[in-house]
Amino acid sequence: MTDEHDQSGGDSRPKAPEMPDAAIDAVGRKVKQSYEKLLKEPIPDRLIELLDQLEQSSPENNPEDKT
Amino acid sequence: MAISPDLKAELLATIPNLRAFAFSLSSNADLADDLVQETLMKAWNKIDSYEEGTNLKAWLFTILRNTYFSQFRKSRREVQDTDGDYASRLTVQASQQGHLDVQDLLVALRELTDDQREALLLVAAEGFSYEEAAEIADCALGTIKSRVNRARARLAELMQIESVDDFSIDSIGMSVARAGRLP
């Protein structure tokens, strides 16, 4: 299945001009660089607590549920 | 269905990636954390279907993007009517470190279609292989490649056309943009 033409492509504009490879590489680097800053954001407590809760609710750690 | 301490640790270690992906995909910090929470709960509930030792991150990303595209995108559309202002404000609130870079990324990503944004984030930002990305996004390999290419080309184009200041392109990017634009 190939959808060469994404309907959602938003191609109301004429075909994009050719980009030099260097510019395209720069985009990749830039995206990665910014994204890595997002990765460094601390994990909110609520998500850590959620994992703890889930762990406690798992049947394995709940002796009463053991069959 | 042993939920080993290793698996829990691995889940925890993946949270920053899930949050960054959710945030970049939606440009909405609150929604992103809701999305991650939902993803973790779903993952936990069907942990049986995960084979330990296989690619946990890819498995979680699949759950997250499916959740986003099936449930969460609607709510985002409701707030998407504005120009860049909304995302900018959210980003300023959300990014505790207040990095302009991150804001730039989100603003630029909004210029892409959902499909393109997803593909670019999976491959260029997260470093998934095209094969993995195609599996996560549930599309053909050729489709994912073409989406990534279009996304890159579109952003490269924006960097050249828009005011350079708007993107605060780093020195490498800026010299590239200039080289492309000046005679």
Short mmCIF file of C-alpha atoms in Angstrom, two decimals:
data_model
loop_
_atom_site.label_atom_id
_atom_site.label_comp_id
_atom_site.label_asym_id
_atom_site.label_seq_id
_atom_site.Cartn_x
_atom_site.Cartn_y
_atom_site.Cartn_z
CA MET A 1 0.00 0.00 0.00
CA THR A 2 1.57 3.22 -1.05
CA ASP A 3 0.02 6.52 -0.45
CA GLU A 4 2.41 8.61 -2.41
CA HIS A 5 -0.02 11.44 -2.14
CA ASP A 6 -0.95 12.22 1.40
CA GLN A 7 -4.31 13.85 1.15
CA SER A 8 -3.28 15.83 4.14
CA GLY A 9 -0.25 17.13 2.30
CA GLY A 10 -1.54 20.67 2.27
CA ASP A 11 -0.01 21.13 -1.15
CA SER A 12 -1.73 24.30 -2.11
CA ARG A 13 1.67 25.59 -3.03
CA PRO A 14 3.66 24.73 -6.08
CA LYS A 15 6.22 22.00 -5.80
CA ALA A 16 8.91 22.85 -3.30
CA PRO A 17 12.11 24.09 -4.80
CA GLU A 18 15.11 21.81 -4.65
CA MET A 19 16.94 22.17 -1.40
CA PRO A 20 20.67 21.81 -1.14
CA ASP A 21 21.59 18.68 0.80
CA ALA A 22 23.49 20.77 3.31
CA ALA A 23 20.36 22.71 4.20
CA ILE A 24 18.42 19.51 4.66
CA ASP A 25 21.14 18.04 6.86
CA ALA A 26 21.11 21.22 8.89
CA VAL A 27 17.39 20.77 9.50
CA GLY A 28 17.95 17.28 10.84
CA ARG A 29 20.66 18.51 13.17
CA LYS A 30 18.60 21.44 14.35
CA VAL A 31 15.59 19.25 15.08
CA LYS A 32 17.69 16.77 17.00
CA GLN A 33 19.44 19.48 18.96
CA SER A 34 16.21 21.08 20.11
CA TYR A 35 14.61 17.74 20.80
CA GLU A 36 17.49 16.74 23.03
CA LYS A 37 16.75 19.70 25.24
CA LEU A 38 13.23 18.43 25.66
CA LEU A 39 14.62 15.05 26.67
CA LYS A 40 16.44 16.65 29.57
CA GLU A 41 13.29 17.97 31.19
CA PRO A 42 12.74 16.29 34.55
CA ILE A 43 10.03 13.66 34.78
CA PRO A 44 7.00 15.06 36.62
CA ASP A 45 6.24 13.43 39.96
CA ARG A 46 2.79 12.48 38.83
CA LEU A 47 4.20 10.08 36.23
CA ILE A 48 6.62 8.50 38.66
CA GLU A 49 3.81 8.06 41.16
CA LEU A 50 1.68 6.55 38.46
CA LEU A 51 4.28 3.88 37.77
CA ASP A 52 4.51 3.10 41.48
CA GLN A 53 0.76 2.78 41.68
CA LEU A 54 0.62 0.55 38.66
CA GLU A 55 3.33 -1.63 40.09
CA GLN A 56 1.45 -2.03 43.34
CA SER A 57 -1.74 -2.85 41.55
CA SER A 58 -0.18 -5.58 39.48
CA PRO A 59 -1.45 -8.99 40.52
CA GLU A 60 2.06 -10.26 41.08
CA ASN A 61 2.68 -7.89 43.92
CA ASN A 62 -0.69 -8.37 45.48
CA PRO A 63 -0.61 -11.54 47.58
CA GLU A 64 -4.37 -11.55 48.07
CA ASP A 65 -4.87 -11.95 44.38
CA LYS A 66 -2.54 -14.86 44.06
CA THR A 67 -4.20 -18.00 42.91
CA MET B 1 3.46 -11.80 32.87
CA ALA B 2 6.18 -11.01 35.24
CA ILE B 3 6.60 -7.31 35.65
CA SER B 4 10.22 -7.34 36.54
CA PRO B 5 12.04 -4.48 38.21
CA ASP B 6 14.05 -4.27 35.01
CA LEU B 7 10.94 -3.65 33.00
CA LYS B 8 9.77 -0.96 35.37
CA ALA B 9 13.17 0.71 35.19
CA GLU B 10 13.04 0.52 31.44
CA LEU B 11 9.59 2.10 31.39
CA LEU B 12 10.83 4.87 33.61
CA ALA B 13 13.83 5.45 31.39
CA THR B 14 11.59 5.84 28.38
CA ILE B 15 9.36 8.49 29.93
CA PRO B 16 11.51 11.46 28.84
CA ASN B 17 11.33 10.22 25.26
CA LEU B 18 7.60 9.68 25.44
CA ARG B 19 7.10 13.16 26.85
CA ALA B 20 9.33 14.82 24.30
CA PHE B 21 7.56 13.01 21.48
CA ALA B 22 4.09 13.76 22.83
CA PHE B 23 4.97 17.38 23.40
CA SER B 24 6.50 17.86 19.96
CA LEU B 25 3.60 16.10 18.33
CA SER B 26 0.89 18.09 20.09
CA SER B 27 2.59 21.40 21.02
CA ASN B 28 0.69 21.18 24.25
CA ALA B 29 2.44 20.39 27.50
CA ASP B 30 -0.62 19.43 29.53
CA LEU B 31 -1.98 17.26 26.81
CA ALA B 32 1.44 15.67 26.38
CA ASP B 33 1.59 14.52 29.98
CA ASP B 34 -1.97 13.23 29.82
CA LEU B 35 -0.95 11.34 26.74
CA VAL B 36 2.08 9.82 28.43
CA GLN B 37 -0.03 8.87 31.43
CA GLU B 38 -2.60 7.21 29.21
CA THR B 39 0.17 5.42 27.33
CA LEU B 40 1.72 4.05 30.51
CA MET B 41 -1.63 2.82 31.78
CA LYS B 42 -2.44 1.14 28.50
CA ALA B 43 1.01 -0.39 28.33
CA TRP B 44 0.67 -1.73 31.83
CA ASN B 45 -2.72 -3.22 31.12
CA LYS B 46 -1.48 -5.08 28.11
CA ILE B 47 2.00 -5.78 29.26
CA ASP B 48 1.26 -9.42 28.48
CA SER B 49 1.43 -8.65 24.81
CA TYR B 50 4.91 -7.20 25.16
CA GLU B 51 7.75 -9.62 24.74
CA GLU B 52 10.45 -8.68 27.15
CA GLY B 53 13.73 -8.11 25.42
CA THR B 54 12.14 -6.69 22.28
CA ASN B 55 12.03 -2.99 21.52
CA LEU B 56 10.09 -1.53 24.44
CA LYS B 57 10.52 2.01 23.25
CA ALA B 58 9.04 1.27 19.84
CA TRP B 59 6.16 -0.59 21.48
CA LEU B 60 5.40 2.35 23.78
CA PHE B 61 5.69 4.87 20.96
CA THR B 62 3.18 2.85 18.97
CA ILE B 63 0.71 2.97 21.84
CA LEU B 64 1.30 6.68 22.30
CA ARG B 65 0.85 7.68 18.70
CA ASN B 66 -2.22 5.50 18.30
CA THR B 67 -3.72 7.10 21.38
CA TYR B 68 -2.87 10.55 20.13
CA PHE B 69 -4.26 10.08 16.65
CA SER B 70 -7.40 8.29 17.81
CA GLN B 71 -8.31 10.20 20.95
CA PHE B 72 -6.26 13.26 21.60
CA ARG B 73 -5.95 15.03 18.32
CA LYS B 74 -9.52 16.24 18.45
CA SER B 75 -8.98 18.25 21.56
CA ARG B 76 -5.92 19.76 20.01
CA ARG B 77 -7.84 20.87 16.95
CA GLU B 78 -10.09 22.91 19.16
CA VAL B 79 -7.24 25.08 20.23
CA GLN B 80 -5.43 25.08 16.95
CA ASP B 81 -7.40 27.92 15.45
CA THR B 82 -4.91 30.59 16.44
CA ASP B 83 -1.63 31.44 14.85
CA GLY B 84 1.64 30.66 16.53
CA ASP B 85 0.73 32.59 19.66
CA TYR B 86 -0.95 29.77 21.45
CA ALA B 87 1.84 27.29 21.00
CA SER B 88 4.37 29.90 21.94
CA ARG B 89 2.60 30.69 25.16
CA LEU B 90 2.23 27.06 26.06
CA THR B 91 5.81 26.42 25.28
CA VAL B 92 6.99 29.24 27.45
CA GLN B 93 4.91 27.86 30.31
CA ALA B 94 5.94 24.33 29.70
CA SER B 95 9.59 24.52 29.06
CA GLN B 96 10.95 25.15 32.49
CA GLN B 97 14.31 25.99 31.09
CA GLY B 98 12.68 28.40 28.70
CA HIS B 99 14.83 27.35 25.78
CA LEU B 100 14.13 29.37 22.73
CA ASP B 101 15.36 26.44 20.67
CA VAL B 102 12.54 24.26 21.84
CA GLN B 103 10.02 26.91 21.07
CA ASP B 104 11.48 27.30 17.61
CA LEU B 105 11.21 23.60 17.06
CA LEU B 106 7.54 23.54 17.99
CA VAL B 107 6.70 26.53 15.86
CA ALA B 108 8.50 25.01 12.90
CA LEU B 109 6.87 21.62 13.42
CA ARG B 110 3.47 23.23 13.23
CA GLU B 111 4.17 24.00 9.61
CA LEU B 112 4.15 20.29 8.83
CA THR B 113 1.22 17.95 8.39
CA ASP B 114 0.58 15.55 11.26
CA ASP B 115 2.00 12.70 9.23
CA GLN B 116 5.14 14.55 8.32
CA ARG B 117 5.67 15.79 11.86
CA GLU B 118 5.34 12.31 13.26
CA ALA B 119 7.72 10.84 10.71
CA LEU B 120 10.33 13.52 11.23
CA LEU B 121 10.18 13.19 15.01
CA LEU B 122 10.49 9.43 14.93
CA VAL B 123 13.40 9.34 12.53
CA ALA B 124 15.30 12.60 12.87
CA ALA B 125 14.67 13.36 16.53
CA GLU B 126 14.25 9.95 18.17
CA GLY B 127 16.60 8.12 15.89
CA PHE B 128 14.32 5.23 15.00
CA SER B 129 15.22 3.45 11.78
CA TYR B 130 12.89 3.94 8.83
CA GLU B 131 11.75 0.35 9.34
CA GLU B 132 10.92 0.95 12.98
CA ALA B 133 9.21 4.24 12.19
CA ALA B 134 7.11 2.64 9.48
CA GLU B 135 5.99 0.00 11.93
CA ILE B 136 5.18 2.54 14.63
CA ALA B 137 3.25 4.78 12.23
CA ASP B 138 1.67 1.73 10.61
CA CYS B 139 2.53 2.65 7.05
CA ALA B 140 4.75 1.47 4.23
CA LEU B 141 8.49 1.99 4.35
CA GLY B 142 8.35 4.16 1.24
CA THR B 143 5.66 6.29 2.80
CA ILE B 144 7.65 7.02 5.90
CA LYS B 145 10.72 7.89 3.84
CA SER B 146 8.74 10.24 1.69
CA ARG B 147 7.17 11.91 4.72
CA VAL B 148 10.54 12.45 6.34
CA ASN B 149 11.95 13.86 3.13
CA ARG B 150 9.07 16.23 2.68
CA ALA B 151 9.27 17.35 6.27
CA ARG B 152 12.98 18.05 6.01
CA ALA B 153 12.57 19.87 2.73
CA ARG B 154 9.71 21.94 4.08
CA LEU B 155 11.66 22.98 7.17
CA ALA B 156 14.75 23.73 5.12
CA GLU B 157 12.62 25.89 2.90
CA LEU B 158 11.18 27.74 5.89
CA MET B 159 14.61 28.39 7.27
CA GLN B 160 15.53 30.11 4.05
CA ILE B 161 12.36 32.00 3.36
CA GLU B 162 11.31 33.14 6.79
CA SER B 163 13.21 35.75 8.66
CA VAL B 164 16.34 34.16 9.99
CA ASP B 165 15.65 35.77 13.35
CA ASP B 166 12.39 33.93 13.69
CA PHE B 167 14.19 30.67 13.76
CA SER B 168 17.29 31.84 15.56
CA ILE B 169 19.15 29.38 13.48
CA ASP B 170 22.45 28.28 14.91
CA SER B 171 25.61 29.36 13.21
CA ILE B 172 25.78 26.33 10.97
CA GLY B 173 22.19 26.60 9.93
CA MET B 174 22.46 30.29 9.37
CA SER B 175 25.42 30.06 7.08
CA VAL B 176 23.65 27.37 5.13
CA ALA B 177 20.56 29.50 4.84
CA ARG B 178 22.58 32.45 3.66
CA ALA B 179 24.49 30.41 1.17
CA GLY B 180 21.22 29.27 -0.27
CA ARG B 181 19.71 32.69 -0.52
CA LEU B 182 22.41 35.13 -1.45
CA PRO B 183 23.89 35.31 -4.92
#
